[in-house]
XYZ file of C-alpha atoms in Angstrom:
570
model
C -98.185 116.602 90.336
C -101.581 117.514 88.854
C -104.833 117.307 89.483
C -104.899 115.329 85.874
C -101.877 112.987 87.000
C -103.563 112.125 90.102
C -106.693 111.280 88.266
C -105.418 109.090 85.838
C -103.527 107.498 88.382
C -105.934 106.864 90.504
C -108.153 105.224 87.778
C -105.738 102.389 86.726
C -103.947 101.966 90.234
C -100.517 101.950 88.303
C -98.192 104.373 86.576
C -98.793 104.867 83.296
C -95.415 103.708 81.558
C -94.805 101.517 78.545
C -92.056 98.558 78.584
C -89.423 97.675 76.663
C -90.984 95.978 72.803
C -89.634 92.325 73.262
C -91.656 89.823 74.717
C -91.920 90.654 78.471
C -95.213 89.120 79.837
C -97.195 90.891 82.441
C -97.812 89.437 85.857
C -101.467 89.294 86.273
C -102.957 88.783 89.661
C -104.832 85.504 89.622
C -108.533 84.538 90.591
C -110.161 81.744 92.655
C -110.314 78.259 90.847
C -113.488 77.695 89.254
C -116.062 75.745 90.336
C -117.153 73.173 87.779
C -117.833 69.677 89.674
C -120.155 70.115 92.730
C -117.127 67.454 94.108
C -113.954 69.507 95.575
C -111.643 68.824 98.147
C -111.190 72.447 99.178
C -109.617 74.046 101.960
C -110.630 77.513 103.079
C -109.565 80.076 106.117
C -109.865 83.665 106.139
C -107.022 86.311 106.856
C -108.008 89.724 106.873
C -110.500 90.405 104.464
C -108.354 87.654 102.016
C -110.078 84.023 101.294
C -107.231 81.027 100.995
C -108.695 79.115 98.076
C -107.072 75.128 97.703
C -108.835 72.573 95.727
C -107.031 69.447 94.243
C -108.846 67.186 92.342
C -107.441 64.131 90.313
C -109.330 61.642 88.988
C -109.650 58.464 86.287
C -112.106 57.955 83.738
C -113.024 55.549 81.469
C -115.122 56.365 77.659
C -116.512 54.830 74.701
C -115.709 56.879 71.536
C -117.605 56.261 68.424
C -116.133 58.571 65.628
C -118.567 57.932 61.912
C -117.403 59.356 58.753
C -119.990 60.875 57.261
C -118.814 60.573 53.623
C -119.772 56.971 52.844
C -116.447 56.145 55.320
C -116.188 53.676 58.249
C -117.496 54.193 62.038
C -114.400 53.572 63.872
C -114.739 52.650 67.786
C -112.329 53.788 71.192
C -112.062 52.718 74.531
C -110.357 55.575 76.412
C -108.678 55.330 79.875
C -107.958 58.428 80.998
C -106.114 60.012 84.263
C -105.904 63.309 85.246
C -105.712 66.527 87.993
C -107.380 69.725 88.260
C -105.503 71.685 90.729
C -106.093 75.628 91.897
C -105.265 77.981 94.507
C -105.784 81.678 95.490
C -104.171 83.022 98.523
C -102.616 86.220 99.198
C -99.299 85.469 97.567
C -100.273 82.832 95.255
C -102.463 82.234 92.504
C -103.196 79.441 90.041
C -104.300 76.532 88.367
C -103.295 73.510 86.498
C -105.802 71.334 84.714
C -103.918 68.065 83.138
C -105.350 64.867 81.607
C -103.410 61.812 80.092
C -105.484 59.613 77.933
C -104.753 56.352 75.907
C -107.126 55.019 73.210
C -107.816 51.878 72.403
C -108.604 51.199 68.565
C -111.384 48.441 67.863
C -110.833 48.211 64.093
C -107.853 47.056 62.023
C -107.742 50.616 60.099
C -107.769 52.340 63.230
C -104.392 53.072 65.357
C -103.962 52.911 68.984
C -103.628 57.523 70.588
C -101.309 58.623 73.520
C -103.162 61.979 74.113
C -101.461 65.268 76.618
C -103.633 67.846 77.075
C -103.332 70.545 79.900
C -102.702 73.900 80.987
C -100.967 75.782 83.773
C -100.708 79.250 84.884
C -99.237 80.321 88.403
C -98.148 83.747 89.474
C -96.535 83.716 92.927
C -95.591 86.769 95.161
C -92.260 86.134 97.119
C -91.803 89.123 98.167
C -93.474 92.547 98.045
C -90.806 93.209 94.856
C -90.499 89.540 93.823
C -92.701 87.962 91.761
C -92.396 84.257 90.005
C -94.516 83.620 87.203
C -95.089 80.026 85.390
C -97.206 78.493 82.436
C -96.980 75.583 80.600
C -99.521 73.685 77.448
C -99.910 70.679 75.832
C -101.823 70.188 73.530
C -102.824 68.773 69.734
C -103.143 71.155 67.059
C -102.666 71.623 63.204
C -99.480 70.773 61.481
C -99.548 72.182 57.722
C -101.595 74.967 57.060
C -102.398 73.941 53.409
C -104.603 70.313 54.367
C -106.779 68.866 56.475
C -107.754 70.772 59.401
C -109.828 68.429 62.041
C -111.482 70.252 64.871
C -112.355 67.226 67.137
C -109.228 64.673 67.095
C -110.972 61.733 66.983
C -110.380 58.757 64.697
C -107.464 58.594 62.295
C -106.817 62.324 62.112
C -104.313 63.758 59.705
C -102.022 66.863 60.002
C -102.024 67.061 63.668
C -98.834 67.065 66.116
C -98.693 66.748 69.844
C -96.847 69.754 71.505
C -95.725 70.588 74.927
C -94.345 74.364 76.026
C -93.446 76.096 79.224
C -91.796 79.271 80.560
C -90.962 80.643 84.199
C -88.913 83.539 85.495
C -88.941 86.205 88.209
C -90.093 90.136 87.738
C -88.311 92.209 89.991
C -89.927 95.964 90.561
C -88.426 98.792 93.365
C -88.031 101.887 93.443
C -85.496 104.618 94.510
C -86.848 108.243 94.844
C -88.905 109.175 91.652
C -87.948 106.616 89.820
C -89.593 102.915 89.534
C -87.020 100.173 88.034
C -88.604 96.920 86.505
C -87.035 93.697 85.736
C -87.888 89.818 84.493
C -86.477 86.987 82.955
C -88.228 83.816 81.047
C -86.419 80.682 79.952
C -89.093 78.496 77.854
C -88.913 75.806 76.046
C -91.001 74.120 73.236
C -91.176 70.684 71.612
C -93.409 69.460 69.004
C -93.873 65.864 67.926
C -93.930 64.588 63.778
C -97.188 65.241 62.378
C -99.380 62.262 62.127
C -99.442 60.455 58.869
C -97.215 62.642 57.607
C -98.908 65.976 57.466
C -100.266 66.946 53.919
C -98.777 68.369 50.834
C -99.221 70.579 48.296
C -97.806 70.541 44.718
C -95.277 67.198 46.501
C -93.463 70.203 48.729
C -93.598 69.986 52.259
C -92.984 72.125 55.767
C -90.064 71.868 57.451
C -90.974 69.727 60.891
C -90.572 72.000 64.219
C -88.558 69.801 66.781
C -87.418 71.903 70.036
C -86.411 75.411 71.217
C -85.273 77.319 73.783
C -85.769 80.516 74.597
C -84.628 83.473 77.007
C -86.144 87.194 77.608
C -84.426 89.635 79.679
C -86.229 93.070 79.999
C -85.842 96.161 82.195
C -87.332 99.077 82.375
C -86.898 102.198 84.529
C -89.536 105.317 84.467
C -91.176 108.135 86.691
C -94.603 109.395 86.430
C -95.955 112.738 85.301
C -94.617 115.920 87.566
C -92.510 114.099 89.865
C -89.174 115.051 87.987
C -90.605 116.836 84.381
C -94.369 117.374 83.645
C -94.771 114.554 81.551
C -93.702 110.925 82.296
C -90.844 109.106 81.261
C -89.727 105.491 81.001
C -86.362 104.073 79.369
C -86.287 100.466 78.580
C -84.118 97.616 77.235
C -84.002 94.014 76.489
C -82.446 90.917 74.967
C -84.045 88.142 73.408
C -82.100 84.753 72.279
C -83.994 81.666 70.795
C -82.308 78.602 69.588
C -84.177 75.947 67.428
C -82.557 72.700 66.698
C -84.060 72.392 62.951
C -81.387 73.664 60.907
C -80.248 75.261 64.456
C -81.985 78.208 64.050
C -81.344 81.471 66.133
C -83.610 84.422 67.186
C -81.622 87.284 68.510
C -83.010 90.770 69.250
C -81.454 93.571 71.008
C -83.987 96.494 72.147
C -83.594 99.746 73.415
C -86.879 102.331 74.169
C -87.510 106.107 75.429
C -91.307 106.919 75.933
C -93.061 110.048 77.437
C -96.223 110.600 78.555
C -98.506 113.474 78.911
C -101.659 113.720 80.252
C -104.296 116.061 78.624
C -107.494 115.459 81.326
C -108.510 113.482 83.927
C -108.964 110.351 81.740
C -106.801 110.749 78.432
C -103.064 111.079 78.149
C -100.611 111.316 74.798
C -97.420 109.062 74.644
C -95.065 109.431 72.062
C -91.692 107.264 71.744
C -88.711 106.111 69.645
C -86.528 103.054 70.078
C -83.912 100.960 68.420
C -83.559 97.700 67.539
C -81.652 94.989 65.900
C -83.280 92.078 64.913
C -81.482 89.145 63.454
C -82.991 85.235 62.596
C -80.689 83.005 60.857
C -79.919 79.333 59.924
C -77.762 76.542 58.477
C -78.471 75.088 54.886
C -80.572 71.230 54.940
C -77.630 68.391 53.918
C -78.557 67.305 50.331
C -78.014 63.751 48.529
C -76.616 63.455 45.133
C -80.071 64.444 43.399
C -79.890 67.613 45.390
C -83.398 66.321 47.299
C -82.617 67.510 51.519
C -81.962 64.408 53.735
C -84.104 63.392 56.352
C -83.734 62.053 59.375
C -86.119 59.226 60.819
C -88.606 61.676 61.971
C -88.929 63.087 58.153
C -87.240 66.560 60.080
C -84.197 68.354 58.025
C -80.601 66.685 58.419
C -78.266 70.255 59.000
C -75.040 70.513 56.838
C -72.892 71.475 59.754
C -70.206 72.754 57.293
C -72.806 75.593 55.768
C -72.402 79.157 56.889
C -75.026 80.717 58.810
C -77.521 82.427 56.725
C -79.600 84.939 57.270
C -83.349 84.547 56.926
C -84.503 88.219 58.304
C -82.562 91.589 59.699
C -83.532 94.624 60.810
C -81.233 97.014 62.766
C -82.016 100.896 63.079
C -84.885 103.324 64.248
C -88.463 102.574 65.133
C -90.807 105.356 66.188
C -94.667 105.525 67.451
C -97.339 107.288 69.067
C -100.352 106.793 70.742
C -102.873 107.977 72.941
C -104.822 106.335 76.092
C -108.051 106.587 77.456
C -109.416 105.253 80.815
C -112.636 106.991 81.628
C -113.149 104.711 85.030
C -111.291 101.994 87.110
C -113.507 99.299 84.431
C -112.780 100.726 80.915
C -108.539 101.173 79.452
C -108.357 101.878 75.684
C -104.355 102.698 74.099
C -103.275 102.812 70.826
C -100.044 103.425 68.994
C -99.014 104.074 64.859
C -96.244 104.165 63.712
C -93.590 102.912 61.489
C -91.368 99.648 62.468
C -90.410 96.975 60.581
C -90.050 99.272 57.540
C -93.422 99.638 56.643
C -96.753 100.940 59.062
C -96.995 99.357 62.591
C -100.444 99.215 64.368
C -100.885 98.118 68.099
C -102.969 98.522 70.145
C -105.250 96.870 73.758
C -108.512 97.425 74.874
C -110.170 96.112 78.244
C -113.840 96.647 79.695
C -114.524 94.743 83.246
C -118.627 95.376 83.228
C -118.957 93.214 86.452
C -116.777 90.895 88.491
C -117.923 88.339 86.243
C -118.726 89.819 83.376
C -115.261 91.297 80.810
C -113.737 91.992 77.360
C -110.169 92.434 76.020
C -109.054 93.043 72.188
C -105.250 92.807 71.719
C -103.532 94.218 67.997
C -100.775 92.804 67.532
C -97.516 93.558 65.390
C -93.711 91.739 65.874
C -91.094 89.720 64.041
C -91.835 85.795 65.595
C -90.963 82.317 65.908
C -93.566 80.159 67.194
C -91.831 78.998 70.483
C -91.771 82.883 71.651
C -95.184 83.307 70.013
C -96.871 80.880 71.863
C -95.063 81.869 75.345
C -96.198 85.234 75.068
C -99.999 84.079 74.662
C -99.129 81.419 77.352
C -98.262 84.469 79.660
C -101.441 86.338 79.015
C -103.562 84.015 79.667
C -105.407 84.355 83.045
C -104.115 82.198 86.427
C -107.600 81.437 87.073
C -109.573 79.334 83.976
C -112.387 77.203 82.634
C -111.006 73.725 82.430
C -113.111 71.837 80.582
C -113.122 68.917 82.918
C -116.782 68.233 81.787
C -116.745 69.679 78.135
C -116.467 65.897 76.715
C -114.899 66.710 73.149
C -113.654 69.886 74.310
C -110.810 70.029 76.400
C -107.586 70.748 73.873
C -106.757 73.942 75.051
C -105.715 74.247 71.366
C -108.358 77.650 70.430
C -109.735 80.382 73.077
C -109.041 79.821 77.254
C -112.122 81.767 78.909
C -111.577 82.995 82.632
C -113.264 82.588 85.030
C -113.677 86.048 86.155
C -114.682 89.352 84.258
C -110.839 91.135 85.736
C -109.265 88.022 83.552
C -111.578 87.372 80.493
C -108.927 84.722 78.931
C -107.292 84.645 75.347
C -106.614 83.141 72.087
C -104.146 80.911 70.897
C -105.190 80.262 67.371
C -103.139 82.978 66.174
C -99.981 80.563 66.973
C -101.399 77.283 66.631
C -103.169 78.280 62.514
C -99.719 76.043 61.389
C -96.432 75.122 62.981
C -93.474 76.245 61.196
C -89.387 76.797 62.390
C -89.361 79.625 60.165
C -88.981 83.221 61.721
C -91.978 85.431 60.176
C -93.778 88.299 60.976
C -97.417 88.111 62.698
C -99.807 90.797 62.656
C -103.291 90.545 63.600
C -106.177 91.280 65.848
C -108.187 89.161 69.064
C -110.409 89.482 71.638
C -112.484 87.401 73.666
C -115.220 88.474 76.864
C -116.709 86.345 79.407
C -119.951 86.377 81.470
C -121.965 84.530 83.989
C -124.989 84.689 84.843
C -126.546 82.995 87.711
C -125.828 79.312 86.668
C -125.369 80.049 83.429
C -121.821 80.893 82.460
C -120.568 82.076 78.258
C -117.610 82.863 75.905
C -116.482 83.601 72.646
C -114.066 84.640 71.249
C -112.801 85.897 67.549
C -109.236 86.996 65.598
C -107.615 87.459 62.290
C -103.889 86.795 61.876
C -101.686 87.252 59.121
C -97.906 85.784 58.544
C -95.139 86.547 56.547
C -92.845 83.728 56.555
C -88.745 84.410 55.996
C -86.199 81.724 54.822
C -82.652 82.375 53.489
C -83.047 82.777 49.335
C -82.512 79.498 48.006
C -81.816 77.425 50.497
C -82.378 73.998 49.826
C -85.823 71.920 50.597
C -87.428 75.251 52.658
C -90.187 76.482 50.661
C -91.604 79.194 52.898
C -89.260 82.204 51.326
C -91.727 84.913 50.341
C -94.771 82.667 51.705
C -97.771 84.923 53.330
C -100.933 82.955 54.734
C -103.709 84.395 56.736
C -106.521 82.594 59.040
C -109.670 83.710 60.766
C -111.567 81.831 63.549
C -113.995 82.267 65.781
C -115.363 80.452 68.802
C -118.596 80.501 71.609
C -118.407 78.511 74.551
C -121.823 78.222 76.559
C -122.182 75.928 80.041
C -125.293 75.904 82.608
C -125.949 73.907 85.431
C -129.065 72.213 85.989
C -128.480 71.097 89.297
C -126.147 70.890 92.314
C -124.754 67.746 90.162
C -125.660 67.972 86.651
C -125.091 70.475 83.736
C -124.772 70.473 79.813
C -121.990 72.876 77.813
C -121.996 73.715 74.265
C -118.953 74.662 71.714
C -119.276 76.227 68.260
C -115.943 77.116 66.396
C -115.331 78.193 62.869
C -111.865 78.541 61.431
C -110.598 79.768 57.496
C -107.155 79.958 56.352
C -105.391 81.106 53.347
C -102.593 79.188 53.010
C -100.179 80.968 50.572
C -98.092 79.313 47.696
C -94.374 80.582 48.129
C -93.274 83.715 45.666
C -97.701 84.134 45.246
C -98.645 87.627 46.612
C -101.834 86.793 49.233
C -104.203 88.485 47.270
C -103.334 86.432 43.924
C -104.198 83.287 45.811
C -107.697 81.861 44.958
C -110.423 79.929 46.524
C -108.930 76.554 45.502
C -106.276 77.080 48.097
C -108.315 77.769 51.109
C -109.511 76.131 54.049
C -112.764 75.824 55.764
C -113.526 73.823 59.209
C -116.289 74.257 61.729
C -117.561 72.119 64.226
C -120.435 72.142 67.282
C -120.067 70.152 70.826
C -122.582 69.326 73.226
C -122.422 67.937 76.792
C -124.469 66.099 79.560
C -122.732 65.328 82.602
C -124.010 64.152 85.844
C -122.457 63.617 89.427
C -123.233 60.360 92.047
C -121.020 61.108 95.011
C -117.526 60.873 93.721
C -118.732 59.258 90.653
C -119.621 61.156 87.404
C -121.203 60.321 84.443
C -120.973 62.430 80.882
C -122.486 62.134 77.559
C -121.012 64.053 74.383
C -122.316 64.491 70.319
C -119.923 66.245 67.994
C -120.473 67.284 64.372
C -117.232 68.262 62.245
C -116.255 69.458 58.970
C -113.619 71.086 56.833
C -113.189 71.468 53.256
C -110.419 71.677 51.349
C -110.155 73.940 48.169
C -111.898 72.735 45.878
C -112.782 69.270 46.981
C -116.045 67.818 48.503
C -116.286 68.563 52.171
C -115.607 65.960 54.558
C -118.132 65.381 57.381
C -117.948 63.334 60.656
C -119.888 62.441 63.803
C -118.804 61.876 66.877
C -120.138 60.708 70.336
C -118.700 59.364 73.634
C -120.198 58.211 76.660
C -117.657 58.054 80.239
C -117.424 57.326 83.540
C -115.233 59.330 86.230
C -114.609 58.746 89.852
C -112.512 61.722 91.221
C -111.068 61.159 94.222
């Protein structure tokens, strides 16, 4: 092997291979659980030069919510009860954390309804064996419906458009080797299930969004590949997969069959060419909505789509034949990896691309391009998968913990992700999702800070015709941006801050993108702020929110918010 193999090698601590192009989620080696209540029940021993990391923390908490619309409206009054856990470990075969909170409101006034609220996040990555790895994740959350109307940042109050979600995946990886040669495996099975919108959703023009219900879905990827000069002078990997997703609207199916050859050739110690050329078939389909008399679709008690089971299956979007790409990578040190690849997929250009900068152990950067034919279930397990095992929970962020926008690490190895690219609308319909994110975290003595920013753009697919869908030939687009910023005063006090900013384009079906004007769009934008304070096992917080979003053309609509709670954590 060369002097340039070894080098490159030796930088990234891996071969450099590329997997199969379905969507295969990397294990990532987890971090210790955060620190942000001075109260933790935590367990530590050493072995070797490996700290064992346990801390389980559940809790109940009790608020007053005060939500005042701005616009001449009403102030509307809460009394939450809340219980939840924040849960992490890092050991030398296992890390993770779960954060979960279950919260009821209480309405005061007679226009005001009564909230069951989920929120929470898991990610766990466990080592079984030196080959065996089980990874798990799981979300829920509250996030927009329709991407046409109202977009409210905070959830409080009577909020419109917004459904309550839940998602989770697991499966093993499997990696070995025999001579040269390194063989990779994993399978997921995830599901997803998303509530009704509340009051309704919104409209535009009297047409409406089909209403996501469930879906399952299962990935099965392997991969086998050598590295530079063991058996050729350049690398090579050959991959495959399958990928199945059912949706019970309309019974919608997902079902992609892959196939992949790379090589890879280094040109000096820190930059390498990789060229490669796969196949694919790609097929989405579904059954026709039952109509009445009228022709109108029926609906079933949830407002969802009643299926004809006597229609044919129809297909939405196909693709079967020869993709190609090529790329080049550059890692200059162990801290810095920069790849991309162009190329032509889908039938038109394809762009992808990652880029990763660890400045410090707590202090990184990552910027993912993105390009693939979606649904939202496997969209939103592939951002589950990347997001770190070790996170910032929000357990003291007031207004803030929806895990419905960016998820900063805790560490600059795992700087976190974005999920607004999946959660700018919720739609059943199959589309194709191209974009750009990144996000970097740092802390500084006791001050810790995040942000992150994306652009996303969809191109929604629906069998011509069929009847009540009017996504066929729909495009929308959204960009958003968010900064995170926490400090402790004291061994038991601290304040946080949030900022976020979101647009969207919606689209009108058959309207090219760039035909659609500013009467369409969507604004919202919104600032948090925190005080929270620790007596023993009981804490005390204080939160102000400010929130708006603007519709098209109308006035925009502004609200207040503030909340003052109790917790005892036990």
């Amino acid at each position: 092997m060369s002097r340039h193999v070894f080098r490159i090698l030796a930088l990234t601590g891996t071969t450099l291979t590329f997997s199969a192009p379905a969507a295969a989620q990397a294990v990532q080696s987890g971090q210790a659980a955060p620190t942000d209540q001075p109260a933790q029940l935590e367990q530590t021993a050493q072995s070797g030069q490996t700290q064992r990391r346990v801390s389980v923390r559940p809790y109940i908490e009790a608020s007053q919510i005060f939500d005042a619309d701005l616009n001449g409206g009403d102030v509307l009054t809460y009394t939450s009860l809340a219980a939840g856990v924040d849960a992490a470990i890092a050991t030398q075969r296992v890390s993770g954390q779960v954060s979960y909170r279950y919260e009821h409101r209480f309405a005061w006034n007679k226009n005001a309804v009564d909230n069951d609220i989920h929120s929470g996040l898991a990610r766990v990555d466990a080592r079984v064996t030196p080959n065996l790895t089980l990874e798990a994740g799981g979300i829920a959350t509250r996030t927009r419906s329709d991407i046409r109307g109202a977009a409210p940042g905070l959830l409080v109050g009577n909020v419109d458009n917004v459904s309550q979600l839940y998602s989770v995946y697991a499966g093993p990886s499997l990696t070995t080797r025999a001579g040269p040669v390194t063989f990779d495996a994993n399978y997921r099975l995830g599901y997803t299930k998303v509530e009704t919108p509340t009051f309704g959703g919104s409209a535009l023009a009297g047409q409406r969004l089909d209403y996501y219900d469930d879906s399952i879905g299962n990935t099965v990827t392997a991969r086998a590949s050598t590295a530079p000069g063991s058996v050729a002078p350049f690398g090579i990997t050959v991959s495959g997969a399958y990928d199945r997703e059912t949706a019970s609207q309309l019974k919608q199916r997902y079902e992609g069959y892959y196939g992949r050859g790379d090589i890879l050739q280094p040109i000096s110690p820190y930059v390498a060419l990789t060229a490669g050329v796969g196949y694919e078939k790609i097929e989405t389909s579904q059954k026709d909505a039952l109509v009445d008399a009228a022709g109108a679709p029926v609906l079933d008690r949830d407002g969802r789509f009643v299926t004809n089971d006597a229609s044919p299956r129809r297909i939405a979007y196909r693709t079967d034949g020869l993709y190609y790409d090529a790329g080049v990578i550059w890692r200059p040190n162990r801290r810095t990896s920069v790849e991309g690849h162009l190329g032509k997929r889908y039938g038109s250009l394809s762009f992808t691309g990652t880029a990763t900068y660890q400045a410090s152990k707590s202090v990184g950067m990552a910027v993912n391009v993105y390009d693939g034919i979606q649904t939202f279930g496997r969209q939103l397990r592939t951002g589950l998968g990347n997001l770190p095992t070790s996170f910032i929970s929000g357990g003291q962020q007031g207004f803030g913990q929806q895990f419905n926008g960016c998820v900063f690490g805790t560490s600059g190895a795992q700087p976190g992700g974005c999920l607004d690219n999946v959660f700018q609308s919720i739609s059943t319909a199959s589309y194709r999702a191209r974009g750009v994110d990144g996000v970097i975290v740092a802390t500084r003595g006791r001050s810790t800070w995040g942000g992150g920013v994306g652009y996303t753009n969809r191109r929604l697919y629906a069998p011509d015709g069929a009847p009540g869908l009017v996504v066929t030939g729909l495009e929308d687009q959204s960009y958003y941006a968010q900064l995170f910023y926490a400090r402790s005063l004291s061994q038991v006090s601290g304040i946080n801050a949030d900022l976020f900013a979101n647009y969207y384009e919606p689209g009108v079906a058959n309207v090219p993108l760039e035909a659609i004007s500013g009467e369409d769009s969507v604004w919202s934008y919104g600032a948090t702020g925190t005080y929270y304070r620790y007596f023993g096992r009981l804490g005390t917080t204080a939160s102000l929110g400010l929130y708006s979003f603007k519709v098209g053309d109308l006035d925009s609509d502004w609200s207040a918010q503030a909340l003052i709670g109790a917790r005892y954590q036990f």
